[in-house]
Each structure stands twice: as C-alpha cells, then as structure tokens.
Short mmCIF file of C-alpha atoms (C1' of nucleotides) in Angstrom, two decimals:
data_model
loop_
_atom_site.label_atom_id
_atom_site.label_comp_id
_atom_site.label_asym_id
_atom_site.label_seq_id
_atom_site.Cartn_x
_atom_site.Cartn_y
_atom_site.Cartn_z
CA UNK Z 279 0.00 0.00 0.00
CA UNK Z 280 0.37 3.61 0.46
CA UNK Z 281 3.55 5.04 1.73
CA UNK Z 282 3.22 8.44 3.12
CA UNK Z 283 4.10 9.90 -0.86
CA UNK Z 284 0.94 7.78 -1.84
CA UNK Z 285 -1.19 9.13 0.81
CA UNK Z 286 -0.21 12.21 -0.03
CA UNK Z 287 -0.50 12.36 -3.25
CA UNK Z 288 -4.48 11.03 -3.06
CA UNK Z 289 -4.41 14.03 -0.21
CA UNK Z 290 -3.66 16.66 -2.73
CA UNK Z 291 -6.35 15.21 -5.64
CA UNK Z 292 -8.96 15.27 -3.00
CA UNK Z 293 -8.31 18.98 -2.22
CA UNK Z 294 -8.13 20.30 -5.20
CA UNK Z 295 -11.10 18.60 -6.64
CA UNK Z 296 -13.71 18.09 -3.72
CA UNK Z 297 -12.75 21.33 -1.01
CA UNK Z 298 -15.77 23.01 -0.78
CA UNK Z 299 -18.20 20.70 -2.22
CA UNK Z 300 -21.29 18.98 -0.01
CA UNK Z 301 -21.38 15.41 0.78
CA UNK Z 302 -25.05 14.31 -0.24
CA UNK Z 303 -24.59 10.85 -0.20
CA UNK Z 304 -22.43 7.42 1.68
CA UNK Z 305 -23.03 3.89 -0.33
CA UNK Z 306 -21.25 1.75 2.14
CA UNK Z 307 -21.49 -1.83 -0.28
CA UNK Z 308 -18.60 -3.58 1.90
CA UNK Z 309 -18.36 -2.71 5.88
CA UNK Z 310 -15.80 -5.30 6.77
CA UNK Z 311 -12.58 -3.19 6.47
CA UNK Z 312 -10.18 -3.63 8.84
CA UNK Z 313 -12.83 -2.06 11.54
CA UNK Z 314 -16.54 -2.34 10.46
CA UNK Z 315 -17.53 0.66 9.29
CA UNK Z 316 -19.92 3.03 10.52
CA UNK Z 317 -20.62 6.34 9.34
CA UNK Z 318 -23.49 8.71 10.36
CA UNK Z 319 -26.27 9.90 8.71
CA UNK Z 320 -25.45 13.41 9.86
CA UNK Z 321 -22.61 13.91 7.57
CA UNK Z 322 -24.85 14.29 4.78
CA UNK Z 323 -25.83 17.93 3.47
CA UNK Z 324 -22.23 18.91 5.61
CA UNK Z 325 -19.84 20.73 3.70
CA UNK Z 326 -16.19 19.11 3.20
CA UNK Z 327 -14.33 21.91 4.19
CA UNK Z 328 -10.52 20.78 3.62
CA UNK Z 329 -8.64 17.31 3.34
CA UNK Z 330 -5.20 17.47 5.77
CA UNK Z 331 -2.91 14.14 6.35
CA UNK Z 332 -1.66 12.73 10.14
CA UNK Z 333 1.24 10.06 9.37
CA UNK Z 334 -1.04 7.71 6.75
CA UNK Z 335 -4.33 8.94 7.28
CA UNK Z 336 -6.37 11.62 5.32
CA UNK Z 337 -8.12 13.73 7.60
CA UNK Z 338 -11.59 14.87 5.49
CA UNK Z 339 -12.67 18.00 7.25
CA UNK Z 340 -16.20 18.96 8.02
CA UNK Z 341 -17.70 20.98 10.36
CA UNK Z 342 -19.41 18.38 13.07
CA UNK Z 343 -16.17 16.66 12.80
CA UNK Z 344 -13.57 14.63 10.34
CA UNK Z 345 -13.43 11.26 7.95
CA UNK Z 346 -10.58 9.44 8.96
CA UNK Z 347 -9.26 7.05 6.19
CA UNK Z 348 -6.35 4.65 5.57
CA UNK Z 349 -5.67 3.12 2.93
CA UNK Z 350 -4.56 -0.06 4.01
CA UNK Z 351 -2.11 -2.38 2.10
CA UNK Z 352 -4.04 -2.30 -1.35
CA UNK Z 353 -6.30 0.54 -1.06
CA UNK Z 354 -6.81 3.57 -3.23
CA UNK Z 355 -9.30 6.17 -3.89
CA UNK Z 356 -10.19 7.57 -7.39
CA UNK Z 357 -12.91 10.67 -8.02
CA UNK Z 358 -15.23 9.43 -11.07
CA UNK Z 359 -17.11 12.36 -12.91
CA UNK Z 360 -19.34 9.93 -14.75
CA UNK Z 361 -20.69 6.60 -13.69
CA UNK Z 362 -18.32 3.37 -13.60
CA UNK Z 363 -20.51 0.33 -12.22
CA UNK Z 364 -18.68 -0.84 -9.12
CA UNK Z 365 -16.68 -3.80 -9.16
CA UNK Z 366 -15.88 -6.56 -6.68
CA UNK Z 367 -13.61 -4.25 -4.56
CA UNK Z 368 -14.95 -1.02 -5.06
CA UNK Z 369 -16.38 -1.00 -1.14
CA UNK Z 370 -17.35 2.55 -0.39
CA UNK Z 371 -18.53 5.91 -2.35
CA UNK Z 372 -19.38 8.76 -1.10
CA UNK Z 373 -20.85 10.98 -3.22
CA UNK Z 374 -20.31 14.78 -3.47
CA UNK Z 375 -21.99 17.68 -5.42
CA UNK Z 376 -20.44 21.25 -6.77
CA UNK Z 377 -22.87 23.62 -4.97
CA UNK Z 378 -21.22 26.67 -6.42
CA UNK Z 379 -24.49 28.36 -8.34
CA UNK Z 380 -22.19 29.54 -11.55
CA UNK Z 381 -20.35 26.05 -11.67
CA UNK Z 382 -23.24 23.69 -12.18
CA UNK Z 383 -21.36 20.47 -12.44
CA UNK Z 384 -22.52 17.20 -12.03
CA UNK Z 385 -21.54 15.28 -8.58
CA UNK Z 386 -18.05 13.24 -8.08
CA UNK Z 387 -18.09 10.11 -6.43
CA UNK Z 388 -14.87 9.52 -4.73
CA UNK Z 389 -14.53 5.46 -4.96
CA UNK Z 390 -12.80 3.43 -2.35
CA UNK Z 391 -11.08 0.01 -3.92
CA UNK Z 392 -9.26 -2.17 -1.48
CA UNK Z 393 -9.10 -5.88 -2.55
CA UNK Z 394 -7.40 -6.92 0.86
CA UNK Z 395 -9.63 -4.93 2.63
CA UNK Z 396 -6.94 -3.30 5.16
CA UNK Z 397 -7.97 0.08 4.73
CA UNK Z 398 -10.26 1.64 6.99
CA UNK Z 399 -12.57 4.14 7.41
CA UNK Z 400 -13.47 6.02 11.25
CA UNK Z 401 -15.67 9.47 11.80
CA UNK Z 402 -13.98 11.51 15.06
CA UNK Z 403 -16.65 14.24 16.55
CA UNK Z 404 -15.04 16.80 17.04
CA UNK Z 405 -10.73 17.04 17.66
CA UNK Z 406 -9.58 14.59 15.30
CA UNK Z 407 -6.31 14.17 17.27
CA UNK Z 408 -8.29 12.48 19.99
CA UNK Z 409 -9.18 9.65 18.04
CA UNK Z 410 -7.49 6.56 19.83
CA UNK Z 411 -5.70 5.80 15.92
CA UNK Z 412 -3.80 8.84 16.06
CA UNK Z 413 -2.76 9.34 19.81
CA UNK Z 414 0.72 7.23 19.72
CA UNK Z 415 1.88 8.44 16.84
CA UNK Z 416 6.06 10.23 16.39
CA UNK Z 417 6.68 12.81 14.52
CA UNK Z 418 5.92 13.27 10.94
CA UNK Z 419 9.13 12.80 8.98
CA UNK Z 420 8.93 15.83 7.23
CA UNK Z 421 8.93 18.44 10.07
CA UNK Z 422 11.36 20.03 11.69
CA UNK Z 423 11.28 17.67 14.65
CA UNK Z 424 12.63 14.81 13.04
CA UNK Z 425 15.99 15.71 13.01
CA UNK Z 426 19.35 14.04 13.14
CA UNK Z 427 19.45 13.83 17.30
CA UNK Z 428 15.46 13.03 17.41
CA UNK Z 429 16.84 9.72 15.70
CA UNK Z 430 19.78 9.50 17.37
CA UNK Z 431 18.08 10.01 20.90
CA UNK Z 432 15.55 7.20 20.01
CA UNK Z 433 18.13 4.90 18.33
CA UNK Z 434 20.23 4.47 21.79
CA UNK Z 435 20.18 1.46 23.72
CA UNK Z 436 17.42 0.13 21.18
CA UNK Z 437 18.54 -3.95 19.91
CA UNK Z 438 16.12 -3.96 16.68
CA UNK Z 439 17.09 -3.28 13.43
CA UNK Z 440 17.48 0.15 12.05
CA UNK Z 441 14.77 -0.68 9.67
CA UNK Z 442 12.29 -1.26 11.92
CA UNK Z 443 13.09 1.66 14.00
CA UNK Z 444 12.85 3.72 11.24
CA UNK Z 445 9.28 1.91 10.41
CA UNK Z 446 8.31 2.04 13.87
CA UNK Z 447 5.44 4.82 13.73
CA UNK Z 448 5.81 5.91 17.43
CA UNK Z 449 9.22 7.10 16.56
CA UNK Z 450 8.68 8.50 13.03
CA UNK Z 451 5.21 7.95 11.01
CA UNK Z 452 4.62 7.21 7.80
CA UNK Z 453 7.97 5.29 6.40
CA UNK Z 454 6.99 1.96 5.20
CA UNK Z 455 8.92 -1.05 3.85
CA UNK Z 456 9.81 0.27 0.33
CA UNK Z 457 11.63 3.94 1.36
CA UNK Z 458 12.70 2.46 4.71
CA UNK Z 459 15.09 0.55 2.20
CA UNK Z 460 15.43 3.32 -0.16
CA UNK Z 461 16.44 6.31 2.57
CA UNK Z 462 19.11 3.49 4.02
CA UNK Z 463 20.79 2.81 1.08
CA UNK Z 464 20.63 6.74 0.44
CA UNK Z 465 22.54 6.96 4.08
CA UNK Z 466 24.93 3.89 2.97
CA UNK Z 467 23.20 2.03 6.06
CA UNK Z 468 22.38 -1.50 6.04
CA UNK Z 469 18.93 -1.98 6.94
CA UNK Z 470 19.98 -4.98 9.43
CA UNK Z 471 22.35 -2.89 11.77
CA UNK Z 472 21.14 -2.60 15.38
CA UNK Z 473 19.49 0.69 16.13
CA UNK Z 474 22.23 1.27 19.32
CA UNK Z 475 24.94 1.18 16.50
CA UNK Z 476 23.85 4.14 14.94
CA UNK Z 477 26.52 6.87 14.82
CA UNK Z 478 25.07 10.45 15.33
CA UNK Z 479 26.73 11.42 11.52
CA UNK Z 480 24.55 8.15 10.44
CA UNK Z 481 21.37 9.36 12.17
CA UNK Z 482 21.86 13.21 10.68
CA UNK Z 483 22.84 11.02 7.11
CA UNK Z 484 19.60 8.50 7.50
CA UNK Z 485 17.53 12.14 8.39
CA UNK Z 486 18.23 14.03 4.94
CA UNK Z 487 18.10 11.12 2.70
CA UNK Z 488 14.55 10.11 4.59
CA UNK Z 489 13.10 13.52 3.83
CA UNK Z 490 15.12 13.71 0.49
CA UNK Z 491 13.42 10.25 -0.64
CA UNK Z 492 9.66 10.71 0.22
CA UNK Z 493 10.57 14.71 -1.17
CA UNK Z 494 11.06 13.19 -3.83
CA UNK Z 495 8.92 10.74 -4.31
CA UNK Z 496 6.03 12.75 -3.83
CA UNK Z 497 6.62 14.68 -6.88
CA UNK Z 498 6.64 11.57 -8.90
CA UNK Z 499 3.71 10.80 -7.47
CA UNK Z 500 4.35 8.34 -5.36
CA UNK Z 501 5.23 4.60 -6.31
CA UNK Z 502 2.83 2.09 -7.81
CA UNK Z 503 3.81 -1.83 -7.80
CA UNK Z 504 0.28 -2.95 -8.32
CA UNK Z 505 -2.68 -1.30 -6.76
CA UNK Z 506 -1.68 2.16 -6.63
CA UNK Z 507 -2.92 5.16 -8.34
CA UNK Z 508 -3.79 8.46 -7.58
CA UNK Z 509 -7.64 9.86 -7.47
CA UNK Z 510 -7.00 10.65 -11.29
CA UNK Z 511 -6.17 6.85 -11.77
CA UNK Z 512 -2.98 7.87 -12.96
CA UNK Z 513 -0.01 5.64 -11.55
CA UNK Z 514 2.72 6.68 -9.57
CA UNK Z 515 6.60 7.21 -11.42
CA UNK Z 516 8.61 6.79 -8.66
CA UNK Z 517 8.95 3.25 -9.20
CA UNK Z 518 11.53 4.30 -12.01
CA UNK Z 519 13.82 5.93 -9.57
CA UNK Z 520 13.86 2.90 -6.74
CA UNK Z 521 17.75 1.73 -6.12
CA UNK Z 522 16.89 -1.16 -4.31
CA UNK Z 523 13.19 -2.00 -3.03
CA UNK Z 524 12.00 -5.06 -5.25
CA UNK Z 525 15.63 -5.12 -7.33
CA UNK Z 526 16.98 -8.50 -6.36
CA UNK Z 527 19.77 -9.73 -7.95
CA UNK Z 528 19.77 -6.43 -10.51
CA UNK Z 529 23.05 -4.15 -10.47
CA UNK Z 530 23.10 -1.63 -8.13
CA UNK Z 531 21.98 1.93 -10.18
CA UNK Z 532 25.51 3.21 -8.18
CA UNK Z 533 28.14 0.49 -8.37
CA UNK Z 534 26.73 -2.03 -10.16
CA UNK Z 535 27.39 -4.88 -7.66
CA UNK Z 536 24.14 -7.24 -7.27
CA UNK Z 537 21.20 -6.19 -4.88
CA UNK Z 538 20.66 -8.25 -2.03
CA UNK Z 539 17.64 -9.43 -0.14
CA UNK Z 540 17.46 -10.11 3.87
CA UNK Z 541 14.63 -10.72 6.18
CA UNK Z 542 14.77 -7.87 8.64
CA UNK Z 543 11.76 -9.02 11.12
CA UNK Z 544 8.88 -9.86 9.40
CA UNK Z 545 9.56 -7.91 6.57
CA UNK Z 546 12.00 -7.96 3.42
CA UNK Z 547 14.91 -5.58 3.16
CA UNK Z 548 16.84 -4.59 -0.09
CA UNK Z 549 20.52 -2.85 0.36
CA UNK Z 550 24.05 -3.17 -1.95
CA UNK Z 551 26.36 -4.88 -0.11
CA UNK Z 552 28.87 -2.51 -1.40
CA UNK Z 553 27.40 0.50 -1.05
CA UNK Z 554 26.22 0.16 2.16
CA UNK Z 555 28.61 -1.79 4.22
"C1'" DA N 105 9.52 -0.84 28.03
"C1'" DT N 106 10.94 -3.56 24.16
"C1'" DA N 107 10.96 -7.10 20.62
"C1'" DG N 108 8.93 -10.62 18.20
"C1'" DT N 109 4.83 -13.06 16.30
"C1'" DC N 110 0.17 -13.34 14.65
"C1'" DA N 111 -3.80 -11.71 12.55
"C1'" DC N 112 -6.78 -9.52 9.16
"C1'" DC N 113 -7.75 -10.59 3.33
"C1'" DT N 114 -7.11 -11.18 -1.66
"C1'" DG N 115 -4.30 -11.67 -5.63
"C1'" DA N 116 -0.06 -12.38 -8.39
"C1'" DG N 117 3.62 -15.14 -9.63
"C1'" DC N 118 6.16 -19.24 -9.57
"C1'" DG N 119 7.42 -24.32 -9.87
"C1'" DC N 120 5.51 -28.66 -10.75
"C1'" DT J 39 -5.08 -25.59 -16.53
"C1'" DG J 40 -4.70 -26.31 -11.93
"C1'" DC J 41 -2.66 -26.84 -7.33
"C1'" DG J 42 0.11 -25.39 -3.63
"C1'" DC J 43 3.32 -22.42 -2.04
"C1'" DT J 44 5.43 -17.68 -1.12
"C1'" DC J 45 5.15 -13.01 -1.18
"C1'" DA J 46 2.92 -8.27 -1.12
"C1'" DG J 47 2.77 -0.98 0.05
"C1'" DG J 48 0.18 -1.74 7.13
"C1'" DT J 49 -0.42 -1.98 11.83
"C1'" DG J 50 -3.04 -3.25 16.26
"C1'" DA J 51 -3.12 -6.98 19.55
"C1'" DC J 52 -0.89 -10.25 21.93
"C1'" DT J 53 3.04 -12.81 24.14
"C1'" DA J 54 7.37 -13.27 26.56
#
DNA sequence: ATAGTCACCTGAGCGC
DNA sequence: TGCGCTCAGGTGACTA
C-alpha cells in the first residue's frame, strides 16, 4: 500500500477537486474493512471543508467533525465524474456535489477500492487528534522535529534493526517497507544494523536522505507496484527511480554490484552490499 | 519498556 | 489448466 508519498498524493487530488463541495450521499457496499464501518447519517448535506494528512491517514474536514481514512495495504481512492458500475472491490462511495451556483457540475463520487480490505474508514466528533488511531503516533518525517538527534536520541540502547526503527510509527510515522530501504541505502546504512549502533553522523545522514526520498517521491507521485494510483487513476513514477526495493539480484543503479535481499523481522529488506557496508 | 509473532484478506507469480 | 506455495505498500493486539 500507500507510503506516506501515496497518501499524499491522493491528499492533494482530493483537495483540489472536492474542497468546498457537499457530501449528499455514503453507499457503504462492503463494511468489513479492517474495523466495520460506521458512518453517520449526519454527515450528509455537511460541507467538506478541507482534506489534511496525520502520518497515513487523510483527515476529510467537516464541520461536526472529520473522515478518517487509511488506505490499508491495497487501497486507493479515485474521483469518477461519470458513472463506472462498481466492481468486486470497489467498497465505499461517497458521493459529493459542486454547490457553487455559476459552476453547475454534475456530482463526483470519490470510490474506495481495497481488494485486501486493510484500509479503513473512522468518523472523530469533534478534535480529530483524539481519536485513539492517532494518539501514539512520532513525529511526521517531514517536520522540523525529526531531526538528526530526534533519531539518534531514540536509536540508543534500542537492539532492533534500524529498519524497523525507522518503520516504527511511534518514533517516526509514515515510512513503510519500500523507502525504509530506499532512505538506508541513500545513508549507505544496512537496513539490518542494530538501532544502538547508529553513529550520530549516520542518524543526521539517514535524516536528509529520509526527507530527500519521500521529497522526492512525492513529486513523482508516489510509487505504484500494483494497486496504486492516484484519485485521477494515474499511476505513480517513482517506481523508475527505486535503487533497491523489489531489485533482487539487478546491479546496483551506483556500483553495479548485485542487490541483495534479507529478512529484517517480518519484513524484506533490499541494500548493496557494497554501497552500504 | 521492548521485541517478536500473529492476525486480518485477496491476488499475483512461480514451480511442478 | 490447476494446485500449492510464497510473497505483497500496514499496523493493532498479543506474548514473553
């Protein structure tokens, strides 16, 4: 799924094509996400007044309260302008309508797919940051706060992998597997190192190539393997500009020595074992 | 507190 | 063609 440049990227459709326009109506076909889902009646006839992202959830803004959505492993959401019939995984539309008197256009539905059905969906009364999904989380990696000694400070004394700390969303949110791998080999870290070894030059390296990556890989769009696409439908192009995630055995884009593949956790890594020694 | 495993669910790709 | 296996962008819950 979604990365943080995914989520995103379907953040910045949403705003520019739905801010302002008036929910009117929720065709829930498929409640089973990840949490059932329940949304009330009462956010029909509201107003979306802005779409903002916490780590990788969008935050739809309205005024009783917010949408809170994640996109799961597989899950993507596209705005139609005419009518598609829904297939097997489209699971949720809600439909919106341009109430703007001299811009009569028809309604958008904006179309939730998820075929694994990870995603989720959650309405927060109120102060979204309240909402039990969102109280634990770090820092976002694109502030300020994440900084070379924010890492450094979190990295002591801790046994697991650098990967995972870097994936671990109460330190730092939205990093996933594929630019975990691609901001270490950026750093010349190997994703299997133990957090404790980090040096405090390696933490202010693994910093700038983190926000340099998803900086990056936001204007390409973000990165589609399979399920991906923006609310346009368009793919991401960031794929094109991997060195390592998914290139087994291919020549490293650097040094051409052959990418390697290692189980870090649960999870695959990808690193040259030149580059990054 | 931290680290590791399991669970949720479907589909793609591979070897046989 | 089909079967069985592994793997896949996430993350909360549970166990030790």
């Amino acid at each position: 799924m979604p990365e943080l440049p995914e989520v995103e990227t379907t953040r910045r459709g949403l705003a520019q094509h739905l801010s302002g326009c008036v929910l009117s109506k929720i065709d829930v076909r498929q409640p089973n996400l990840r949490w059932l889902v329940v949304l009330p009646e009462s956010l029909l006839g509201q107003r979306l007044l802005g779409v903002t992202r916490r780590a990788k959830y969008l935050l739809l803004r309205f005024a009783s309260g917010n949408l809170i959505i994640h996109l799961g492993m597989s899950g993507s959401l596209r705005i139609l302008t005419a009518y598609h019939p829904a297939g097997k995984h489209d699971h949720i539309d809600l439909i919106f309508s341009e109430t703007r008197s001299n811009s009569p256009r028809g309604n958008s539905i904006l179309r939730y797919t998820d075929p694994r059905r990870f995603g989720s969906f959650h309405y927060q009364p109120g102060a979204v940051s309240e909402h039990w999904l969102l109280q634990k989380l770090g820092v976002e990696p694109l502030a300020q706060e994440f900084s070379g000694l924010y890492l450094y400070h979190h990295a002591q004394r801790r046994k697991t992998a650098i990967k995972n700390l870097l994936m671990n969303h109460q330190v730092v949110v939205g990093i996933g597997n594929i630019y975990a791998s691609e901001a270490l080999f950026r750093a010349a870290i190997r994703p299997n190192v133990r957090a404790s070894r980090l040096t405090r030059a390696g933490a202010e390296r693994l910093v700038i190539s983190t926000k340099e990556t998803l900086e990056e890989a936001i204007l390409s769009g973000g990165t589609t393997l399979q399920d991906f696409t923006a609310t346009d439908g368009r793919p991401g192009y960031f794929r094109q500009q991997l060195y390592v995630y998914g290139r087994t055995g291919k020549p490293c884009r650097l040094c051409g020595t052959s990418v390697k593949r290692v189980a870090t956790g649960q999870r695959m890594s990808f690193y040259c074992p030149k580059c990054q020694s």
